[in-house]
Short mmCIF file of C-alpha atoms in Angstrom, two decimals:
data_model
loop_
_atom_site.label_atom_id
_atom_site.label_comp_id
_atom_site.label_asym_id
_atom_site.label_seq_id
_atom_site.Cartn_x
_atom_site.Cartn_y
_atom_site.Cartn_z
CA SER A 1 194.61 228.00 12.32
CA VAL A 2 197.20 225.40 11.48
CA LEU A 3 194.61 222.67 11.72
CA THR A 4 190.95 223.04 10.20
CA GLN A 5 187.81 222.35 12.03
CA PRO A 6 184.42 223.25 10.85
CA PRO A 7 183.06 226.13 12.83
CA SER A 8 180.00 224.60 13.87
CA VAL A 9 177.86 221.52 13.91
CA SER A 10 174.60 220.53 15.40
CA ALA A 11 172.33 217.63 15.96
CA ALA A 12 169.45 216.47 17.99
CA PRO A 13 169.76 214.90 21.51
CA GLY A 14 170.37 211.13 21.32
CA GLN A 15 171.80 211.35 17.90
CA LYS A 16 175.46 210.93 16.83
CA VAL A 17 177.83 213.74 15.62
CA THR A 18 181.20 213.73 14.13
CA ILE A 19 183.81 216.69 14.07
CA ALA A 20 186.58 216.61 11.57
CA CYS A 21 190.01 217.89 11.96
CA SER A 22 192.55 218.07 9.18
CA GLY A 23 196.11 219.10 8.97
CA GLY A 24 199.36 218.11 7.28
CA TYR A 25 202.29 215.64 7.29
CA SER A 26 204.35 217.78 9.59
CA ASN A 27 201.69 217.68 12.38
CA MET A 28 198.85 215.07 12.13
CA GLY A 29 200.73 213.01 9.70
CA THR A 30 203.43 212.08 12.25
CA ASN A 31 202.17 212.97 15.50
CA SER A 32 199.26 211.89 17.78
CA VAL A 33 196.02 213.97 18.01
CA SER A 34 194.22 215.03 21.33
CA TRP A 35 190.59 216.60 21.75
CA TYR A 36 189.33 219.08 24.09
CA GLN A 37 185.94 220.17 25.32
CA GLN A 38 185.52 223.57 26.57
CA VAL A 39 182.34 225.35 27.88
CA PRO A 40 182.75 228.95 27.35
CA GLY A 41 184.02 230.73 30.50
CA THR A 42 185.84 227.46 31.65
CA ALA A 43 189.05 225.56 31.09
CA PRO A 44 189.47 223.06 28.35
CA LYS A 45 188.94 219.23 29.24
CA LEU A 46 190.91 216.53 27.80
CA LEU A 47 188.52 214.04 26.05
CA ILE A 48 190.76 211.96 24.00
CA TYR A 49 194.57 211.74 23.73
CA ASP A 50 196.83 209.44 21.50
CA ASN A 51 194.29 209.63 18.76
CA ASN A 52 191.52 207.42 20.33
CA LYS A 53 192.25 206.88 24.13
CA ARG A 54 189.96 208.31 27.02
CA PRO A 55 191.04 209.64 30.10
CA SER A 56 189.57 208.12 33.37
CA GLY A 57 186.16 209.52 33.73
CA ILE A 58 185.35 210.19 30.20
CA PRO A 59 182.44 208.29 28.98
CA ASP A 60 182.62 205.83 25.99
CA ARG A 61 180.10 208.08 24.08
CA PHE A 62 183.16 210.10 22.95
CA SER A 63 185.42 208.42 20.59
CA GLY A 64 188.41 209.33 18.39
CA SER A 65 190.00 208.09 15.20
CA LYS A 66 192.90 209.10 13.11
CA SER A 67 193.90 208.44 9.53
CA ASP A 68 196.85 209.98 7.77
CA THR A 69 196.57 213.71 8.18
CA SER A 70 192.89 213.64 9.34
CA ALA A 71 191.20 212.89 12.81
CA THR A 72 187.58 212.63 13.79
CA LEU A 73 185.97 213.13 17.06
CA ALA A 74 182.55 211.16 17.58
CA ILE A 75 179.95 211.91 20.06
CA ALA A 76 177.07 209.44 20.27
CA GLY A 77 173.90 209.78 22.41
CA LEU A 78 174.25 213.65 22.48
CA GLN A 79 173.01 215.30 25.42
CA THR A 80 172.21 218.96 26.14
CA GLY A 81 175.40 219.07 28.35
CA ASP A 82 177.61 218.27 25.50
CA GLU A 83 176.86 221.77 24.12
CA ALA A 84 180.63 223.47 24.01
CA ASP A 85 183.39 224.05 21.84
CA TYR A 86 185.60 221.43 20.78
CA TYR A 87 189.36 221.65 19.86
CA CYS A 88 191.78 219.29 18.14
CA GLY A 89 195.58 219.57 18.89
CA THR A 90 198.78 217.93 18.03
CA TRP A 91 202.52 218.77 17.76
CA ASP A 92 204.14 220.48 14.54
CA ASN A 93 207.53 219.21 13.76
CA VAL A 94 208.20 222.12 11.32
CA LEU A 95 206.68 225.06 13.45
CA ARG A 96 208.24 223.09 16.58
CA ALA A 97 205.00 224.22 18.49
CA GLY A 98 201.89 222.67 19.65
CA VAL A 99 199.01 223.55 17.48
CA PHE A 100 195.25 223.49 17.74
CA GLY A 101 192.22 223.64 15.34
CA GLY A 102 190.03 226.64 15.23
CA GLY A 103 187.21 224.98 17.39
CA THR A 104 183.97 223.69 16.52
CA GLU A 105 180.89 224.83 18.30
CA LEU A 106 178.49 221.92 19.01
CA THR A 107 174.78 222.72 19.22
CA VAL A 108 172.49 220.17 20.82
CA LEU A 109 169.13 221.23 19.08
CA GLN B 1 193.58 214.36 42.19
CA VAL B 2 195.70 216.85 40.33
CA HIS B 3 194.61 220.57 41.05
CA LEU B 4 196.52 223.46 39.31
CA VAL B 5 195.80 226.76 40.94
CA GLN B 6 196.49 229.97 39.07
CA SER B 7 197.15 233.45 40.25
CA GLY B 8 194.50 236.32 39.83
CA ALA B 9 193.64 238.38 37.06
CA GLU B 10 195.95 241.19 35.80
CA VAL B 11 195.65 244.67 34.13
CA LYS B 12 198.97 245.73 32.41
CA LYS B 13 200.04 248.67 30.58
CA PRO B 14 201.52 248.21 27.13
CA GLU B 15 205.23 247.49 27.06
CA SER B 16 205.19 246.19 30.64
CA SER B 17 205.33 242.55 31.87
CA VAL B 18 203.35 240.09 33.56
CA LYS B 19 204.02 236.94 35.50
CA VAL B 20 201.58 234.37 36.03
CA SER B 21 201.81 231.35 38.50
CA CYS B 22 200.42 227.89 38.67
CA LYS B 23 200.49 226.05 41.82
CA ALA B 24 200.40 222.29 41.51
CA SER B 25 199.22 219.82 43.97
CA ALA B 26 202.07 217.89 45.22
CA ASP B 27 202.06 214.98 42.88
CA SER B 28 205.54 214.34 41.37
CA PHE B 29 205.51 217.92 40.11
CA SER B 30 209.18 217.69 38.98
CA THR B 31 208.61 215.08 36.49
CA PHE B 32 205.54 216.19 34.78
CA ALA B 33 205.42 218.62 31.98
CA PHE B 34 203.89 222.06 32.46
CA ASN B 35 202.67 223.91 29.60
CA TRP B 36 201.21 227.59 28.93
CA VAL B 37 198.43 228.01 26.55
CA ARG B 38 196.52 231.23 25.92
CA GLN B 39 193.21 232.02 24.58
CA ALA B 40 192.36 235.48 23.17
CA PRO B 41 188.57 236.67 23.64
CA GLY B 42 186.57 234.81 21.25
CA HIS B 43 189.53 232.97 19.74
CA GLY B 44 190.89 229.48 19.88
CA LEU B 45 193.70 227.97 21.79
CA GLU B 46 197.45 228.90 21.36
CA TRP B 47 200.46 226.93 22.74
CA MET B 48 203.30 229.17 24.13
CA GLY B 49 205.74 226.84 25.58
CA GLY B 50 206.36 224.47 28.27
CA ILE B 51 208.97 223.12 30.91
CA ILE B 52 209.62 219.69 32.89
CA PRO B 53 210.80 221.11 36.29
CA VAL B 54 213.51 218.31 36.84
CA PHE B 55 215.19 219.26 33.63
CA ASP B 56 214.52 222.98 33.84
CA LYS B 57 214.93 223.39 29.91
CA PRO B 58 211.87 225.24 28.51
CA ILE B 59 210.87 225.18 25.14
CA TYR B 60 208.86 228.05 23.49
CA ALA B 61 206.70 228.71 20.37
CA GLN B 62 208.47 230.77 17.93
CA ASN B 63 205.69 233.34 18.07
CA PHE B 64 206.95 234.27 21.61
CA GLN B 65 210.49 233.71 21.35
CA GLY B 66 212.38 236.39 23.28
CA ARG B 67 209.20 237.67 25.05
CA VAL B 68 208.23 234.80 27.02
CA THR B 69 210.05 232.99 29.99
CA ILE B 70 208.76 229.84 31.68
CA THR B 71 210.27 228.70 34.93
CA ALA B 72 209.37 225.99 37.62
CA ASP B 73 210.08 226.26 41.60
CA LYS B 74 210.29 222.79 42.64
CA SER B 75 210.29 223.87 46.50
CA THR B 76 206.92 225.26 46.01
CA ASN B 77 205.52 223.08 43.20
CA THR B 78 204.90 226.27 41.17
CA ALA B 79 205.41 227.06 37.43
CA TYR B 80 205.51 230.52 36.09
CA MET B 81 205.15 232.15 32.86
CA GLU B 82 206.49 235.86 32.28
CA LEU B 83 205.46 237.80 29.20
CA SER B 84 207.35 240.98 28.34
CA SER B 85 206.68 243.84 25.98
CA LEU B 86 203.01 243.45 26.33
CA LYS B 87 200.86 244.61 23.58
CA SER B 88 196.87 245.08 23.31
CA ASP B 89 196.58 241.78 21.44
CA ASP B 90 198.11 239.93 24.34
CA THR B 91 194.88 240.54 26.02
CA ALA B 92 193.93 236.83 26.63
CA VAL B 93 193.03 234.28 29.27
CA TYR B 94 196.50 232.13 30.16
CA PHE B 95 196.01 228.62 31.11
CA CYS B 96 198.71 226.47 32.79
CA ALA B 97 198.22 222.88 31.46
CA ARG B 98 199.82 219.56 32.90
CA GLY B 99 200.82 216.82 30.46
CA PRO B 100 202.83 213.64 30.65
CA PRO B 101 206.56 213.84 31.31
CA LEU B 102 207.29 214.59 27.64
CA LEU B 103 208.58 217.65 25.64
CA PRO B 104 207.60 218.43 22.88
CA PRO B 105 204.15 217.81 24.54
CA ARG B 106 201.65 215.08 23.56
CA TYR B 107 198.71 216.30 25.18
CA PHE B 108 197.53 218.22 28.14
CA GLN B 109 195.53 216.35 30.74
CA HIS B 110 195.02 218.89 33.75
CA TRP B 111 194.19 222.53 33.37
CA GLY B 112 194.32 225.42 35.61
CA GLN B 113 191.39 227.56 35.97
CA GLY B 114 192.82 230.43 33.70
CA THR B 115 194.14 233.84 34.33
CA LEU B 116 192.83 236.73 32.53
CA VAL B 117 195.46 239.28 31.43
CA THR B 118 194.23 242.64 30.31
CA VAL B 119 196.72 245.01 28.35
CA SER B 120 195.39 248.48 28.34
#
């Protein structure tokens, strides 16, 4: 994948977890980042757009940040219902394509 | 409330074509961007292309250039994705995803339920 994410992360209920996403100048360096949650077998769901904005209905336990060519999704107060795959995405100016990370599987222990 | 309802699963032979539809609830259909994103079994998300119906000028990922055609019918609020010269590694779930009225897309806010296309 053009964007790099860790394959998996885990944490206990109630804890906070962060998921990193790294890219390059042609993508994250010049374009905003979005984050998606996907429960296997269902469609992705938008969690964060424009680096740090939450759509209506997304709890403030989910937050996003971006610095240069890296972005981070933070999930506080983990719940078992947060178990899912998480993807970062952006546009790449050289590839002229939307690009995503390979996905990170979150396990709530 | 935005709803995107996609057509049903398809089984196709190699070298054939498939056309998947995505019907949107009437909510300024023409001015939003409709994108197609696919996900092969056990793999991540892959953007294929998008269209803003009112402009009717689709953009495509280079990986699919020449094989994919994205169209939109404003009279029925339906977007379409046709993929030709199918190969076994085109087996995937194909999602339509609506974003803000921008191309290139900035993000994908609303998603269809997905359509499984099996090439065998």
